[in-house]
Coordinates of C-alpha atoms in Angstrom, one line a residue:
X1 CA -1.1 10.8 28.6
X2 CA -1.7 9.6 25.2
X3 CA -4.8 10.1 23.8
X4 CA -6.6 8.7 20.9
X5 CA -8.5 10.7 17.8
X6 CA -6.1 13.4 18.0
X7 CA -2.8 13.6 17.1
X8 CA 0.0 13.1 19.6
X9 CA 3.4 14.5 19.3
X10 CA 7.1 13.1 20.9
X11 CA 10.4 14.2 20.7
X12 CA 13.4 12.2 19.2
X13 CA 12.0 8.6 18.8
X14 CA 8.4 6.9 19.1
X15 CA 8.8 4.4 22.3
X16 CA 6.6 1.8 22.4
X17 CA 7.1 0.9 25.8
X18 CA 5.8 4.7 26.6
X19 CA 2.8 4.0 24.7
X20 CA 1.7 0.5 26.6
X21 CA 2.3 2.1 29.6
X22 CA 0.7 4.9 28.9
X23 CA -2.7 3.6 26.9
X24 CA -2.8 0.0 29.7
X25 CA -3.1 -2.3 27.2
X26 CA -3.1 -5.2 29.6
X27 CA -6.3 -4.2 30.5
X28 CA -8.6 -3.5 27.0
X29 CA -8.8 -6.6 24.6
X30 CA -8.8 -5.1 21.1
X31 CA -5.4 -4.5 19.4
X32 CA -3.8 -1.2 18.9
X33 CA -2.1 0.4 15.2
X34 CA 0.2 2.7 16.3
X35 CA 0.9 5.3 13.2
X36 CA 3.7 7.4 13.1
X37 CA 2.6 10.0 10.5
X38 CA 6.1 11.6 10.4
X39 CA 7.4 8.4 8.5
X40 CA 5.0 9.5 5.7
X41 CA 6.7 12.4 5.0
X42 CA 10.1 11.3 5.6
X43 CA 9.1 8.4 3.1
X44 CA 8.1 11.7 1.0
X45 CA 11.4 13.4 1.5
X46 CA 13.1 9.9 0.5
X47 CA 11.3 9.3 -2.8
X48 CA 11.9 12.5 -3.9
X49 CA 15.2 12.3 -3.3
X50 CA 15.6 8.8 -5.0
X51 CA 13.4 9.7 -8.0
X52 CA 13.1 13.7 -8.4
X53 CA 11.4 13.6 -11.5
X54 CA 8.5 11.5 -10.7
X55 CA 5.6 12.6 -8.9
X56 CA 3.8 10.4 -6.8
X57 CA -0.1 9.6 -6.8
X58 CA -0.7 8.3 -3.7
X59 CA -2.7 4.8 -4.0
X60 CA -6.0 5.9 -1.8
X61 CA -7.2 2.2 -1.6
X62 CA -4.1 1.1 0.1
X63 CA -5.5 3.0 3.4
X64 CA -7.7 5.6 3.2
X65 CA -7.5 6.7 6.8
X66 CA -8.3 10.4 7.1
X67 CA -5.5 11.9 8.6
X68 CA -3.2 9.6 6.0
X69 CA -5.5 11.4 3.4
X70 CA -5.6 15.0 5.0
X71 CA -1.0 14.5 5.6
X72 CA -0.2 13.7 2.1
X73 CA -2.9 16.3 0.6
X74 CA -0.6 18.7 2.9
X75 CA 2.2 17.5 1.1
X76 CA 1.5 18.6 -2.1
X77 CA 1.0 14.6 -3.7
X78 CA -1.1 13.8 -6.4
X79 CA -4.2 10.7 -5.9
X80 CA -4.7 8.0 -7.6
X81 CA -8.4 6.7 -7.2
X82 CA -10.5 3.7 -8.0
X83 CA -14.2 5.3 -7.6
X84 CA -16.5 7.8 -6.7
X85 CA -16.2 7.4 -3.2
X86 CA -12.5 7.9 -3.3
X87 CA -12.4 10.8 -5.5
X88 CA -14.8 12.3 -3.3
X89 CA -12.9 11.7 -0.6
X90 CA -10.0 13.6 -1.7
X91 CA -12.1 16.2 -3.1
X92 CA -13.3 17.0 0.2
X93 CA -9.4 17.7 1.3
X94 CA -9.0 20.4 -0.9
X95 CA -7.4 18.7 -3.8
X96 CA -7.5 19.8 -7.0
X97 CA -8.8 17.7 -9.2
X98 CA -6.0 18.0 -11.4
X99 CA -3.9 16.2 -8.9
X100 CA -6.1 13.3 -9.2
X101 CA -6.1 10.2 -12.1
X102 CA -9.5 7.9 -12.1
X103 CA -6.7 4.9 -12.5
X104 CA -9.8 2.2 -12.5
X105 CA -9.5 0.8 -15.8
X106 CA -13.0 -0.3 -15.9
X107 CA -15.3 2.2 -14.2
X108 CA -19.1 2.3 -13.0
X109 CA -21.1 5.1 -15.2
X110 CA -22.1 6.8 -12.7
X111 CA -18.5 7.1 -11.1
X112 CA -17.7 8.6 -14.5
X113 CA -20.1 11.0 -14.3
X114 CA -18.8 12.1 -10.7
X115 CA -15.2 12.7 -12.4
X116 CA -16.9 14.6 -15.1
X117 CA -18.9 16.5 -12.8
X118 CA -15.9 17.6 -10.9
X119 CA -13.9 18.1 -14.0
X120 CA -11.3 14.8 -12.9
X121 CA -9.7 14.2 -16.6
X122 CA -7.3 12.1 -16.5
X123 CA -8.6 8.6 -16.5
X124 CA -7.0 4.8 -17.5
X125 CA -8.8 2.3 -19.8
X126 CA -7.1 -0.4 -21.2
X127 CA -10.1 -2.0 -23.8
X128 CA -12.4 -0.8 -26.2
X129 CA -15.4 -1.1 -24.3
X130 CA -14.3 1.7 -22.0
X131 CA -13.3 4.0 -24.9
X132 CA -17.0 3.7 -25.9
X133 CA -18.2 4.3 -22.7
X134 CA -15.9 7.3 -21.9
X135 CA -17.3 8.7 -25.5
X136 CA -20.6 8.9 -24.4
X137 CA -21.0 10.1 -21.1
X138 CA -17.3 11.6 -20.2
X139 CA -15.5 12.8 -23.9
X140 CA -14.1 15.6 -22.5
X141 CA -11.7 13.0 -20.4
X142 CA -8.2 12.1 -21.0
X143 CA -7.6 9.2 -21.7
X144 CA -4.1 7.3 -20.5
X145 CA -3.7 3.8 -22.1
X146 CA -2.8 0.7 -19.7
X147 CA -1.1 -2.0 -21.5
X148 CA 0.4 -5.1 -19.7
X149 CA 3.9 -5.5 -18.6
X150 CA 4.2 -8.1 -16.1
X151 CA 7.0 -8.5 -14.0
X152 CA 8.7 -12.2 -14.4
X153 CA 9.2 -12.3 -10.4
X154 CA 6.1 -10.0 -8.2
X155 CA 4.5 -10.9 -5.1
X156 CA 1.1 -10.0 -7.3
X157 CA 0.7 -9.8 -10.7
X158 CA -2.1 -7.5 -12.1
X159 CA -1.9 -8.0 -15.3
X160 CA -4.7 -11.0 -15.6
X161 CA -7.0 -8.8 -14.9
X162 CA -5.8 -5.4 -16.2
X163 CA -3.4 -4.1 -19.1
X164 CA -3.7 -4.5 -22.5
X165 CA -1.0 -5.9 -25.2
X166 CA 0.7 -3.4 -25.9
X167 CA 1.3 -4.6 -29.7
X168 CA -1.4 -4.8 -31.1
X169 CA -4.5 -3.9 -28.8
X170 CA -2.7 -0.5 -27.5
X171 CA -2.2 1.0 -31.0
X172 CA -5.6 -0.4 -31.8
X173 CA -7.3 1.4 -28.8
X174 CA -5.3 5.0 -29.4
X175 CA -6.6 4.8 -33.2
X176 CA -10.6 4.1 -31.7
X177 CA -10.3 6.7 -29.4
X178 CA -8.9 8.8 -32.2
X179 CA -11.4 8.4 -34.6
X180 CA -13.9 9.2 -31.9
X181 CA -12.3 12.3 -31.2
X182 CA -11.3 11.4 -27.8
X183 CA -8.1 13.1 -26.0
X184 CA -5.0 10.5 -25.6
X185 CA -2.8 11.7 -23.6
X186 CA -0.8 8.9 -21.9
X187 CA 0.8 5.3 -21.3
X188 CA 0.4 3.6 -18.4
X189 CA 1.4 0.0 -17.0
X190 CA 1.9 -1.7 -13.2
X191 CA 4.6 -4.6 -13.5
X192 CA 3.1 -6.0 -10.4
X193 CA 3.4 -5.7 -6.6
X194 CA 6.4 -6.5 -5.1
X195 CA 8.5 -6.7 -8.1
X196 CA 11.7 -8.5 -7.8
X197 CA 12.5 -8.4 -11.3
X198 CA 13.6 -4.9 -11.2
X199 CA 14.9 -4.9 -15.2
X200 CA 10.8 -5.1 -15.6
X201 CA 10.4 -1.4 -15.3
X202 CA 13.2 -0.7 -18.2
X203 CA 11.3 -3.1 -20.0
X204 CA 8.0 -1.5 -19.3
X205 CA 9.4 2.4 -19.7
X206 CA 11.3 1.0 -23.6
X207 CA 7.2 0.2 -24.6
X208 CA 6.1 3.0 -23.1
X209 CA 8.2 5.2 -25.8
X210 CA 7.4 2.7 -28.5
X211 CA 3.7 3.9 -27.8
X212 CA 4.2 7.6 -27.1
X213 CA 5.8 7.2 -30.5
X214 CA 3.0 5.9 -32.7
X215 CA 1.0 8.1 -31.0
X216 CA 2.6 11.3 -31.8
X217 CA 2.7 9.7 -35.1
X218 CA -1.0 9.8 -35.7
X219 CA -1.2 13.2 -33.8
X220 CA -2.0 12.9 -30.6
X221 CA -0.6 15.2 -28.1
X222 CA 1.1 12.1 -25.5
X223 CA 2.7 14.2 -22.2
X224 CA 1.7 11.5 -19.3
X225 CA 3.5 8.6 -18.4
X226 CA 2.4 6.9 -15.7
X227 CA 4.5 4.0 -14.0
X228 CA 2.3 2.1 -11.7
X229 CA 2.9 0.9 -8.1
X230 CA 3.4 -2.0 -6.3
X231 CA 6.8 0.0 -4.9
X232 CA 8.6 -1.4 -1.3
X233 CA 7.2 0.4 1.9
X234 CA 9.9 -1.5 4.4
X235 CA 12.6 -1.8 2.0
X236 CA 14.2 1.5 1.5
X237 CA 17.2 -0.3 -0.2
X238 CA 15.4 -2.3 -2.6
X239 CA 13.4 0.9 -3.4
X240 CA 16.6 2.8 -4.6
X241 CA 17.6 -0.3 -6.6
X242 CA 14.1 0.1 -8.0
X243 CA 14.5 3.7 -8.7
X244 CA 18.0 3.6 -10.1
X245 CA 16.5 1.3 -12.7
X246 CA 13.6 3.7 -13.4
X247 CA 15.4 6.9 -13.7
X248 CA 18.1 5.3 -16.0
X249 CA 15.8 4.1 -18.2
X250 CA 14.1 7.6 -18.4
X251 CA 16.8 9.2 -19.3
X252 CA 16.7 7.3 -22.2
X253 CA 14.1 6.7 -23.5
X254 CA 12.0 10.3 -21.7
X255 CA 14.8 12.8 -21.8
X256 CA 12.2 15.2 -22.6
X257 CA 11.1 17.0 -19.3
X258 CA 7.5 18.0 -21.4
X259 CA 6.5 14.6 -20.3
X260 CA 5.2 14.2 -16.9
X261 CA 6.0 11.5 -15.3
X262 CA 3.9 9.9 -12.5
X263 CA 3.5 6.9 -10.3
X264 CA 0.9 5.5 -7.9
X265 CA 2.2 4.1 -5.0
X266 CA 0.5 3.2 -1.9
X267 CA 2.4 0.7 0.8
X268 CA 5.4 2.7 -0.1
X269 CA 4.0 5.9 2.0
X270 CA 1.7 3.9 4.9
X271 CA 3.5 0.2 5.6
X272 CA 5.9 1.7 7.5
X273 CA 4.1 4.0 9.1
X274 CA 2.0 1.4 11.0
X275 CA 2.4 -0.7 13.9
X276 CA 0.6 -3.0 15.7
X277 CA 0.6 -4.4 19.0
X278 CA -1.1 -7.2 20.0
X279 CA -2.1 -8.9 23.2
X280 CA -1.9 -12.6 24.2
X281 CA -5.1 -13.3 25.4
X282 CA -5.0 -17.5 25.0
X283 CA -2.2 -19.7 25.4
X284 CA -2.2 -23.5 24.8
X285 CA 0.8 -26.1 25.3
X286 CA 1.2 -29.0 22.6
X287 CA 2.8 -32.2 24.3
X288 CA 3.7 -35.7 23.1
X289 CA 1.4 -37.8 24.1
X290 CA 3.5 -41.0 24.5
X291 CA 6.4 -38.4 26.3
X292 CA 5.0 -35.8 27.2
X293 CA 7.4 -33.8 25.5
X294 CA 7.0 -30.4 24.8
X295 CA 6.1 -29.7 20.8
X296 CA 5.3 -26.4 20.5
X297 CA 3.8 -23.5 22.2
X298 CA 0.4 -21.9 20.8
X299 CA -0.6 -18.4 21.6
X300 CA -4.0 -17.0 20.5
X301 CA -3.8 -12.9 20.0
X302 CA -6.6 -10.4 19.3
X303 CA -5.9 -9.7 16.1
X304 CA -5.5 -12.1 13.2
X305 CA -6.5 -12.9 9.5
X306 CA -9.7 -11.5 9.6
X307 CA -8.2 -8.4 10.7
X308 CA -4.6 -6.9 10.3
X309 CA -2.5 -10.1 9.2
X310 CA -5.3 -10.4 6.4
X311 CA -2.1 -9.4 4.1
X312 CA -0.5 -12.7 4.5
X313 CA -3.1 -14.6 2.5
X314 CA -3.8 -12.0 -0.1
X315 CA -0.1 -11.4 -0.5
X316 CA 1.9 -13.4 1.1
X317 CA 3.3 -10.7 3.4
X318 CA 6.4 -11.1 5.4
X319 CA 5.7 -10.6 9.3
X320 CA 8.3 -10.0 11.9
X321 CA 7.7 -9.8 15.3
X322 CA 8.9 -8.1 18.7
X323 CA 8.4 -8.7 22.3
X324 CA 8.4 -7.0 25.4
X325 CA 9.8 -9.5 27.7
X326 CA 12.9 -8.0 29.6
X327 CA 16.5 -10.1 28.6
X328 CA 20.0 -8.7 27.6
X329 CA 23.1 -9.9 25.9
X330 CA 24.3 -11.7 29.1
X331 CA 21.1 -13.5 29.7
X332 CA 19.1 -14.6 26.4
X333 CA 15.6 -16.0 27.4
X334 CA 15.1 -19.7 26.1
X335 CA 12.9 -20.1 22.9
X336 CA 10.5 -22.3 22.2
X337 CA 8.7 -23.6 19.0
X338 CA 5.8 -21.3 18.4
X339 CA 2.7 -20.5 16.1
X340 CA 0.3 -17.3 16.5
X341 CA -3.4 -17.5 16.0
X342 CA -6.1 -15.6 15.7
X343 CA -9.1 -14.8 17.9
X344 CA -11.5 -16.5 15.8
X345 CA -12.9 -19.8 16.2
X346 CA -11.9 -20.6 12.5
X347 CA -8.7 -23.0 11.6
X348 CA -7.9 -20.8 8.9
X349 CA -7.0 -17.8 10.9
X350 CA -3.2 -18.7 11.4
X351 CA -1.0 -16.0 11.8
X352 CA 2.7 -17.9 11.9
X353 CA 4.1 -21.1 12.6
X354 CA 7.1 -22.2 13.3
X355 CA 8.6 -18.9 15.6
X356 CA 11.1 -19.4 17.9
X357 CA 9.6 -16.9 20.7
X358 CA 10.5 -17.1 24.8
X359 CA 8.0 -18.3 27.3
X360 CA 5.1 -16.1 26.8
X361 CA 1.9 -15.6 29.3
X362 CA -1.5 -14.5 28.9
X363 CA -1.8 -10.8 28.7
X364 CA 2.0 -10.5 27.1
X365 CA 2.1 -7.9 24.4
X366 CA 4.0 -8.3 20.6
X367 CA 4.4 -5.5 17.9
X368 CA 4.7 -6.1 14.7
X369 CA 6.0 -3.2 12.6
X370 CA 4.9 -2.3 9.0
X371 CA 1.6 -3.1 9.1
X372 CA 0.0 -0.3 7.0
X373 CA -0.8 -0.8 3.8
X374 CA -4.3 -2.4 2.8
X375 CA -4.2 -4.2 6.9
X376 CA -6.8 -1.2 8.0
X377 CA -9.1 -1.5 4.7
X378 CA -9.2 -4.7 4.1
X379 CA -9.7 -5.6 7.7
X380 CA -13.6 -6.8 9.3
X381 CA -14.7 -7.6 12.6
X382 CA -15.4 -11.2 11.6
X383 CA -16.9 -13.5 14.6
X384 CA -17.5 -10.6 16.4
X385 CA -14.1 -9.5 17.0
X386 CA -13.2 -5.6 16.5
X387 CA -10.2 -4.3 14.5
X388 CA -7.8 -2.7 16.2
X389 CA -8.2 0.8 17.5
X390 CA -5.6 3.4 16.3
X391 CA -3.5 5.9 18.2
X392 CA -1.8 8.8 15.9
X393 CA 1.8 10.4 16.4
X394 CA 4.0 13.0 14.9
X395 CA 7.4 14.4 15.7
X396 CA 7.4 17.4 16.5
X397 CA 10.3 18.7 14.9
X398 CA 8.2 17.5 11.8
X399 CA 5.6 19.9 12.2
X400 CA 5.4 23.0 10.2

């Protein structure tokens, strides 16, 4: 019997099928994340394989879930945080603080004053207003420069909002910080979420240099580059693509192993590790109503915008989906034109449209894999409806 806060173990391969059977999901309405922590580590295990010389800072605000927390401190990665409360958090886990970069670009004061209190250095700005800031309440930090390199194809571009030019306002802000006696250590730069334009990171890595450059130029000691994230979670082959790219252009342009190189990647370690499984708990029939012919069928689950699938309006996420209804190769079930909703009484809350799914019935189950990164944080019980409750897995032979 499965059981839920606490960690379960299995042999071989997670089966779903064990776990609705097991947990009786036909008979409790909220949705269920299933996590597989073993895939974190595996994804680990793969990204240092693909890029050895980059360490990775795991992105805390993708999912900050505890036992996602506590499995990668175990691991030995480094954290990138946004506030007080994260950096806290990972604190608290026995990090050192040195394994941590306060990669907010514009920070509360007293958020800075946490990091300085717990000696947290390393820290991002990207304008001149920050450098000022950092000079009176944190000059001890060190200070990494964010300048804007924005990919021509991403699913989400940060850089209206963060980054600097690296022309003219990143030499500019190494000089301030200089004449202010403030520690410049490093370059940093996101080309955006789900990049597509992959020569963006060569692009990005070639200023990079240019910068570490003028800054050894006017004395500054530059060993940090950090590269962002925004990296594939369910694409392990667009990843190495990625990565291929990245460690090429390092050679190049960072042959010099006294630079540390880092990244911050967060639905690369979690998406994967996620999935959910949602119940049918509404069904409705659209027909002509001059033939009565079938249009499509509607099926209303317990989870929806509000909650996990809140990724496909912030980001356009991709969503497959599976079912549980018996067929094989012989006999193929008949599909029917579909859309999933979500359990709230607003129009927006639209999962997909246009599925071809079989005949479902109320209290039929669906999982849809990779559904970990930013689904859990970003997710609220909005009219009243709870997010899904989470079950926790490991393989065994994964455990040390």
């Amino acid at each position: 019997m499965f059981k839920e806060n606490e960690i379960n173990y299995y042999n071989n391969e997670l089966n779903l099928r064990t776990i609705i059977d097991s947990v009786d999901l036909q008979n409790i309405d909220e949705a269920l994340n299933v996590c597989d922590l073993s895939r974190i580590e595996q994804k680990l295990q793969f990204w240092q394989k693909c890029m050895p010389r980059v360490k990775p800072f795991y992105a805390v605000k993708c999912n900050e879930d505890p036992l996602i927390v506590k499995t990668l401190a175990n691991l030995g990665t480094g954290f990138d945080c946004a506030s007080k409360s994260e950096i806290k958090q990972i604190l608290n886990n026995g990090v050192q603080p040195e394994r941590v970069i306060f990669a907010n670009p514009c920070k509360p004061i007293s958020h800075i004053e946490y990091a300085k209190t717990n000696q947290v250095f390393n820290t991002t700005v990207d304008n001149e207003f920050e450098i000022y800031k950092l000079h009176k309440h944190y000059p001890d930090s060190r200070i990494v420069i964010r300048f804007r390199c924005d990919a021509k194809d991403a699913q989400i571009s940060l850089g209206d909002k963060f980054g600097c030019d690296p022309e003219h306002e990143a030499p500019a802000l190494m000089l301030l910080a200089q004449s202010l006696h403030l520690n410049v250590i490093g370059i940093s730069f996101h080309v955006g979420t789900g990049c597509n334009d992959f020569p963006a990171y060569e692009r990005a890595i070639r200023i990079a240099k240019k910068l570490f450059n003028f800054g050894s130029l006017i004395g500054l000691n530059m060993n940090l580059l950090d590269i962002g994230g925004g990296f594939p979670g369910d694409d392990d082959e667009k990843f190495k693509n990625i990565a291929d790219i990245i460690n090429s252009s390092l050679n190049v342009h960072f042959p010099d192993s006294d630079v540390n190189v880092i990244a911050e990647p967060g639905r690369f370690f979690v998406a994967a590790a996620y999935t959910l499984i949602c119940k049918v708990h509404a069904k409705r029939e659209v027909r002509s109503p001059l033939t009565n012919k079938l249009l499509t069928k509607m099926y209303y689950l317990n989870d929806g915008m509000y909650g996990s699938f809140n990724g496909i309006f912030y980001e356009h996420q991709q969503i497959s989906v599976q079912h549980f209804l018996e067929e094989n190769e012989e006999y193929k079930l008949p599909r029917f034109k579909s859309v999933l909703w979500g359990p709230t009484c607003d129009s927006l809350d639209k999962i997909i449209e246009d599925l071809d799914l079989p005949d479902l019935q109320c209290g039929d189950l669906l999982a849809f894999p990779n559904m970990g990164a930013y689904s859990v944080t970003l997710a609220r019980p909005f009219n009243g409806f709870l997010s899904p409750r989470i079950m926790y897995f490991r393989k065994i032979q994964s455990v040390s």
